[in-house]
Amino acid sequence: MKADDRRLAIRMIYPIVKYGNPVLEKPAEPITEFGHQLKKLVEDMFESMYEAKGVGLAAPQIGISKRLAVIDISFKEDPNGKLVLANPEIIHAEGKQTQSEGCLSIPEFREPVARPNRVTVRAQDVHGKWFEKTGEELLARAFLHETDHLNGKLYLSHISALKRDLIKRKIRKLVKSGQW
Ligand SMILES: [Zn+2]
């Protein structure tokens, strides 16, 4: 075990930033360095995501305004299911699906959200290598949801104003009573 490996072995579980924090609603900065620090951040993001019982996590959700997201829709079942998206862009989207969607930064709320059903993302991996990947259904939804995060957008922007206002009102109440 080299010193670098040892450093990587120390995991950090980040607390998830909740709706209301401005970091969630501003566009994140591109990733430019693909070194040990990024590798550690990615591993910590996977651990933080699993700890929070999520299948996707974007860096702004741990307070880091960088264009980086991790996804594992298999939730540890598939060793090849771990996906790292650095500087992702949606390059193709088609079809339509409507499923209940939630967000780790908006806990306890879920709403049906209409999204494209088949989506191709172009992104860099943890080493900086560009790749393209196409996903359907839940994976397509994850690509869109996490890429939205990096553009400062939440799923709330895809639901009706009426439902959005209702959720915001409930959250304001939770904030007031110190439960958010
Ligand atoms: Zn989210």
PDB file of C-alpha atoms and ligand atoms in Angstrom:
ATOM      1  CA  MET A   1       0.000   0.000   0.000  1.00  0.00           C
ATOM      2  CA  LYS A   2       1.508   3.270  -1.121  1.00  0.00           C
ATOM      3  CA  ALA A   3       1.048   6.533   0.717  1.00  0.00           C
ATOM      4  CA  ASP A   4      -1.408   7.639  -1.949  1.00  0.00           C
ATOM      5  CA  ASP A   5      -3.501   4.505  -1.463  1.00  0.00           C
ATOM      6  CA  ARG A   6      -3.567   5.100   2.249  1.00  0.00           C
ATOM      7  CA  ARG A   7      -4.794   8.631   1.751  1.00  0.00           C
ATOM      8  CA  LEU A   8      -7.515   7.367  -0.572  1.00  0.00           C
ATOM      9  CA  ALA A   9      -8.585   4.784   1.978  1.00  0.00           C
ATOM     10  CA  ILE A  10      -9.732   7.440   4.434  1.00  0.00           C
ATOM     11  CA  ARG A  11     -13.306   8.117   3.449  1.00  0.00           C
ATOM     12  CA  MET A  12     -15.201  11.238   4.160  1.00  0.00           C
ATOM     13  CA  ILE A  13     -18.970  11.272   4.359  1.00  0.00           C
ATOM     14  CA  TYR A  14     -20.187  14.727   3.386  1.00  0.00           C
ATOM     15  CA  PRO A  15     -23.448  16.108   4.730  1.00  0.00           C
ATOM     16  CA  ILE A  16     -25.968  16.766   1.956  1.00  0.00           C
ATOM     17  CA  VAL A  17     -26.780  20.415   1.315  1.00  0.00           C
ATOM     18  CA  LYS A  18     -30.522  21.091   1.423  1.00  0.00           C
ATOM     19  CA  TYR A  19     -32.795  23.164  -0.774  1.00  0.00           C
ATOM     20  CA  GLY A  20     -32.472  26.828   0.155  1.00  0.00           C
ATOM     21  CA  ASN A  21     -28.679  26.828   0.005  1.00  0.00           C
ATOM     22  CA  PRO A  22     -27.680  29.053  -2.955  1.00  0.00           C
ATOM     23  CA  VAL A  23     -24.961  26.592  -4.083  1.00  0.00           C
ATOM     24  CA  LEU A  24     -27.766  24.382  -5.443  1.00  0.00           C
ATOM     25  CA  GLU A  25     -29.062  27.073  -7.750  1.00  0.00           C
ATOM     26  CA  LYS A  26     -25.936  28.367  -9.431  1.00  0.00           C
ATOM     27  CA  PRO A  27     -24.081  26.860 -12.402  1.00  0.00           C
ATOM     28  CA  ALA A  28     -21.049  24.862 -11.273  1.00  0.00           C
ATOM     29  CA  GLU A  29     -17.450  25.372 -12.480  1.00  0.00           C
ATOM     30  CA  PRO A  30     -15.796  22.958 -14.946  1.00  0.00           C
ATOM     31  CA  ILE A  31     -13.421  20.274 -13.665  1.00  0.00           C
ATOM     32  CA  THR A  32      -9.927  21.028 -14.983  1.00  0.00           C
ATOM     33  CA  GLU A  33      -7.659  18.868 -12.779  1.00  0.00           C
ATOM     34  CA  PHE A  34      -7.859  15.086 -12.990  1.00  0.00           C
ATOM     35  CA  GLY A  35      -5.531  13.951 -10.236  1.00  0.00           C
ATOM     36  CA  HIS A  36      -5.509  12.271  -6.840  1.00  0.00           C
ATOM     37  CA  GLN A  37      -7.677  14.950  -5.274  1.00  0.00           C
ATOM     38  CA  LEU A  38     -10.457  14.378  -7.777  1.00  0.00           C
ATOM     39  CA  LYS A  39     -10.176  10.605  -7.320  1.00  0.00           C
ATOM     40  CA  LYS A  40     -10.602  11.013  -3.558  1.00  0.00           C
ATOM     41  CA  LEU A  41     -13.514  13.412  -4.004  1.00  0.00           C
ATOM     42  CA  VAL A  42     -15.245  10.938  -6.327  1.00  0.00           C
ATOM     43  CA  GLU A  43     -14.834   8.058  -3.843  1.00  0.00           C
ATOM     44  CA  ASP A  44     -16.097  10.279  -1.014  1.00  0.00           C
ATOM     45  CA  MET A  45     -19.076  11.277  -3.155  1.00  0.00           C
ATOM     46  CA  PHE A  46     -19.975   7.615  -3.761  1.00  0.00           C
ATOM     47  CA  GLU A  47     -19.749   6.915  -0.015  1.00  0.00           C
ATOM     48  CA  SER A  48     -21.804  10.014   0.813  1.00  0.00           C
ATOM     49  CA  MET A  49     -24.410   9.023  -1.780  1.00  0.00           C
ATOM     50  CA  TYR A  50     -24.703   5.450  -0.458  1.00  0.00           C
ATOM     51  CA  GLU A  51     -24.895   6.747   3.117  1.00  0.00           C
ATOM     52  CA  ALA A  52     -27.789   9.006   2.083  1.00  0.00           C
ATOM     53  CA  LYS A  53     -29.457   6.072   0.210  1.00  0.00           C
ATOM     54  CA  GLY A  54     -29.235   7.858  -3.116  1.00  0.00           C
ATOM     55  CA  VAL A  55     -28.527   6.606  -6.647  1.00  0.00           C
ATOM     56  CA  GLY A  56     -27.068   9.912  -7.848  1.00  0.00           C
ATOM     57  CA  LEU A  57     -25.185  12.810  -6.291  1.00  0.00           C
ATOM     58  CA  ALA A  58     -23.849  16.039  -7.783  1.00  0.00           C
ATOM     59  CA  ALA A  59     -20.941  17.953  -6.227  1.00  0.00           C
ATOM     60  CA  PRO A  60     -23.037  21.092  -5.478  1.00  0.00           C
ATOM     61  CA  GLN A  61     -25.118  18.851  -3.185  1.00  0.00           C
ATOM     62  CA  ILE A  62     -22.100  18.578  -0.885  1.00  0.00           C
ATOM     63  CA  GLY A  63     -21.394  22.290  -1.230  1.00  0.00           C
ATOM     64  CA  ILE A  64     -18.748  21.956  -3.964  1.00  0.00           C
ATOM     65  CA  SER A  65     -19.654  24.010  -7.026  1.00  0.00           C
ATOM     66  CA  LYS A  66     -17.912  21.778  -9.587  1.00  0.00           C
ATOM     67  CA  ARG A  67     -19.254  20.014 -12.660  1.00  0.00           C
ATOM     68  CA  LEU A  68     -18.989  16.532 -11.191  1.00  0.00           C
ATOM     69  CA  ALA A  69     -21.612  13.870 -10.439  1.00  0.00           C
ATOM     70  CA  VAL A  70     -21.657  10.210  -9.449  1.00  0.00           C
ATOM     71  CA  ILE A  71     -24.410   7.743 -10.300  1.00  0.00           C
ATOM     72  CA  ASP A  72     -25.089   4.125  -9.338  1.00  0.00           C
ATOM     73  CA  ILE A  73     -28.649   3.133 -10.146  1.00  0.00           C
ATOM     74  CA  SER A  74     -27.825  -0.450  -9.073  1.00  0.00           C
ATOM     75  CA  PHE A  75     -27.000   0.845  -5.563  1.00  0.00           C
ATOM     76  CA  LYS A  76     -23.839  -1.336  -5.127  1.00  0.00           C
ATOM     77  CA  GLU A  77     -25.398  -4.437  -6.786  1.00  0.00           C
ATOM     78  CA  ASP A  78     -23.502  -4.072 -10.062  1.00  0.00           C
ATOM     79  CA  PRO A  79     -19.724  -3.475  -9.712  1.00  0.00           C
ATOM     80  CA  ASN A  80     -19.817  -1.827 -13.155  1.00  0.00           C
ATOM     81  CA  GLY A  81     -22.754   0.336 -12.149  1.00  0.00           C
ATOM     82  CA  LYS A  82     -20.628   3.132 -10.701  1.00  0.00           C
ATOM     83  CA  LEU A  83     -20.553   6.047 -13.124  1.00  0.00           C
ATOM     84  CA  VAL A  84     -18.515   9.218 -12.804  1.00  0.00           C
ATOM     85  CA  LEU A  85     -19.594  12.203 -14.861  1.00  0.00           C
ATOM     86  CA  ALA A  86     -17.149  15.102 -15.032  1.00  0.00           C
ATOM     87  CA  ASN A  87     -18.211  18.060 -17.173  1.00  0.00           C
ATOM     88  CA  PRO A  88     -21.249  16.144 -18.507  1.00  0.00           C
ATOM     89  CA  GLU A  89     -23.428  17.339 -21.345  1.00  0.00           C
ATOM     90  CA  ILE A  90     -26.648  15.827 -22.634  1.00  0.00           C
ATOM     91  CA  ILE A  91     -26.053  15.380 -26.358  1.00  0.00           C
ATOM     92  CA  HIS A  92     -29.198  13.451 -27.287  1.00  0.00           C
ATOM     93  CA  ALA A  93     -32.626  12.922 -25.745  1.00  0.00           C
ATOM     94  CA  GLU A  94     -35.716  11.196 -27.089  1.00  0.00           C
ATOM     95  CA  GLY A  95     -39.008   9.671 -26.001  1.00  0.00           C
ATOM     96  CA  LYS A  96     -40.913  10.416 -22.841  1.00  0.00           C
ATOM     97  CA  GLN A  97     -41.307   8.905 -19.387  1.00  0.00           C
ATOM     98  CA  THR A  98     -43.104  10.140 -16.307  1.00  0.00           C
ATOM     99  CA  GLN A  99     -41.959   8.738 -12.968  1.00  0.00           C
ATOM    100  CA  SER A 100     -41.928   9.837  -9.367  1.00  0.00           C
ATOM    101  CA  GLU A 101     -38.694  11.713  -8.731  1.00  0.00           C
ATOM    102  CA  GLY A 102     -36.954  12.816  -5.574  1.00  0.00           C
ATOM    103  CA  CYS A 103     -33.721  14.590  -4.650  1.00  0.00           C
ATOM    104  CA  LEU A 104     -31.383  14.089  -1.700  1.00  0.00           C
ATOM    105  CA  SER A 105     -31.361  17.877  -1.278  1.00  0.00           C
ATOM    106  CA  ILE A 106     -35.171  17.978  -1.028  1.00  0.00           C
ATOM    107  CA  PRO A 107     -35.738  15.078   1.390  1.00  0.00           C
ATOM    108  CA  GLU A 108     -39.198  13.644   2.065  1.00  0.00           C
ATOM    109  CA  PHE A 109     -40.702  15.121  -1.111  1.00  0.00           C
ATOM    110  CA  ARG A 110     -41.391  13.300  -4.377  1.00  0.00           C
ATOM    111  CA  GLU A 111     -43.286  14.347  -7.482  1.00  0.00           C
ATOM    112  CA  PRO A 112     -44.016  12.807 -10.868  1.00  0.00           C
ATOM    113  CA  VAL A 113     -41.641  14.393 -13.382  1.00  0.00           C
ATOM    114  CA  ALA A 114     -41.870  14.049 -17.171  1.00  0.00           C
ATOM    115  CA  ARG A 115     -38.454  13.473 -18.772  1.00  0.00           C
ATOM    116  CA  PRO A 116     -37.069  12.038 -22.011  1.00  0.00           C
ATOM    117  CA  ASN A 117     -36.845   8.232 -21.859  1.00  0.00           C
ATOM    118  CA  ARG A 118     -33.569   7.710 -23.733  1.00  0.00           C
ATOM    119  CA  VAL A 119     -30.653  10.036 -23.181  1.00  0.00           C
ATOM    120  CA  THR A 120     -27.025  10.146 -24.287  1.00  0.00           C
ATOM    121  CA  VAL A 121     -24.536  11.942 -22.089  1.00  0.00           C
ATOM    122  CA  ARG A 122     -21.003  12.996 -23.044  1.00  0.00           C
ATOM    123  CA  ALA A 123     -18.665  13.368 -20.098  1.00  0.00           C
ATOM    124  CA  GLN A 124     -15.145  12.825 -18.804  1.00  0.00           C
ATOM    125  CA  ASP A 125     -14.299   9.999 -16.426  1.00  0.00           C
ATOM    126  CA  VAL A 126     -12.179  10.335 -13.296  1.00  0.00           C
ATOM    127  CA  HIS A 127      -9.010  10.239 -15.460  1.00  0.00           C
ATOM    128  CA  GLY A 128     -10.264  12.950 -17.799  1.00  0.00           C
ATOM    129  CA  LYS A 129     -11.071  10.572 -20.661  1.00  0.00           C
ATOM    130  CA  TRP A 130     -14.117  11.597 -22.694  1.00  0.00           C
ATOM    131  CA  PHE A 131     -16.854   9.013 -23.227  1.00  0.00           C
ATOM    132  CA  GLU A 132     -20.459   8.805 -24.329  1.00  0.00           C
ATOM    133  CA  LYS A 133     -23.100   6.702 -22.649  1.00  0.00           C
ATOM    134  CA  THR A 134     -26.743   6.124 -23.445  1.00  0.00           C
ATOM    135  CA  GLY A 135     -29.240   5.306 -20.726  1.00  0.00           C
ATOM    136  CA  GLU A 136     -32.930   4.551 -20.621  1.00  0.00           C
ATOM    137  CA  GLU A 137     -35.610   4.973 -17.971  1.00  0.00           C
ATOM    138  CA  LEU A 138     -34.003   5.411 -14.516  1.00  0.00           C
ATOM    139  CA  LEU A 139     -30.480   5.873 -15.909  1.00  0.00           C
ATOM    140  CA  ALA A 140     -31.719   8.471 -18.409  1.00  0.00           C
ATOM    141  CA  ARG A 141     -33.509  10.215 -15.550  1.00  0.00           C
ATOM    142  CA  ALA A 142     -30.316  10.162 -13.449  1.00  0.00           C
ATOM    143  CA  PHE A 143     -28.249  11.658 -16.305  1.00  0.00           C
ATOM    144  CA  LEU A 144     -30.773  14.469 -16.660  1.00  0.00           C
ATOM    145  CA  HIS A 145     -31.310  15.065 -12.938  1.00  0.00           C
ATOM    146  CA  GLU A 146     -27.566  15.223 -12.139  1.00  0.00           C
ATOM    147  CA  THR A 147     -26.678  17.325 -15.193  1.00  0.00           C
ATOM    148  CA  ASP A 148     -29.469  19.711 -14.183  1.00  0.00           C
ATOM    149  CA  HIS A 149     -27.820  20.053 -10.754  1.00  0.00           C
ATOM    150  CA  LEU A 150     -24.577  21.201 -12.397  1.00  0.00           C
ATOM    151  CA  ASN A 151     -26.553  23.889 -14.202  1.00  0.00           C
ATOM    152  CA  GLY A 152     -28.103  25.075 -10.936  1.00  0.00           C
ATOM    153  CA  LYS A 153     -31.429  23.462 -11.764  1.00  0.00           C
ATOM    154  CA  LEU A 154     -33.593  21.273  -9.521  1.00  0.00           C
ATOM    155  CA  TYR A 155     -36.413  18.901 -10.468  1.00  0.00           C
ATOM    156  CA  LEU A 156     -38.804  21.462  -8.981  1.00  0.00           C
ATOM    157  CA  SER A 157     -38.341  23.467 -12.185  1.00  0.00           C
ATOM    158  CA  HIS A 158     -39.927  20.584 -14.139  1.00  0.00           C
ATOM    159  CA  ILE A 159     -43.198  20.454 -12.160  1.00  0.00           C
ATOM    160  CA  SER A 160     -46.164  22.814 -12.203  1.00  0.00           C
ATOM    161  CA  ALA A 161     -45.863  26.195 -10.489  1.00  0.00           C
ATOM    162  CA  LEU A 162     -48.748  25.203  -8.235  1.00  0.00           C
ATOM    163  CA  LYS A 163     -47.013  22.054  -6.952  1.00  0.00           C
ATOM    164  CA  ARG A 164     -43.684  23.872  -6.720  1.00  0.00           C
ATOM    165  CA  ASP A 165     -45.172  26.642  -4.581  1.00  0.00           C
ATOM    166  CA  LEU A 166     -46.842  24.087  -2.340  1.00  0.00           C
ATOM    167  CA  ILE A 167     -43.533  22.293  -1.729  1.00  0.00           C
ATOM    168  CA  LYS A 168     -41.713  25.599  -1.155  1.00  0.00           C
ATOM    169  CA  ARG A 169     -44.363  26.629   1.376  1.00  0.00           C
ATOM    170  CA  LYS A 170     -44.004  23.333   3.249  1.00  0.00           C
ATOM    171  CA  ILE A 171     -40.214  23.713   3.266  1.00  0.00           C
ATOM    172  CA  ARG A 172     -40.482  27.275   4.601  1.00  0.00           C
ATOM    173  CA  LYS A 173     -42.560  25.920   7.482  1.00  0.00           C
ATOM    174  CA  LEU A 174     -39.956  23.216   8.151  1.00  0.00           C
ATOM    175  CA  VAL A 175     -37.188  25.854   8.109  1.00  0.00           C
ATOM    176  CA  LYS A 176     -39.143  27.993  10.597  1.00  0.00           C
ATOM    177  CA  SER A 177     -39.608  25.103  12.982  1.00  0.00           C
ATOM    178  CA  GLY A 178     -35.955  24.149  12.692  1.00  0.00           C
ATOM    179  CA  GLN A 179     -36.650  20.843  10.942  1.00  0.00           C
ATOM    180  CA  TRP A 180     -34.885  21.594   7.646  1.00  0.00           C
TER     181      TRP A 180
HETATM  182 ZN    ZN B   1     -30.992  15.954  -6.828  1.00  0.00          ZN
END
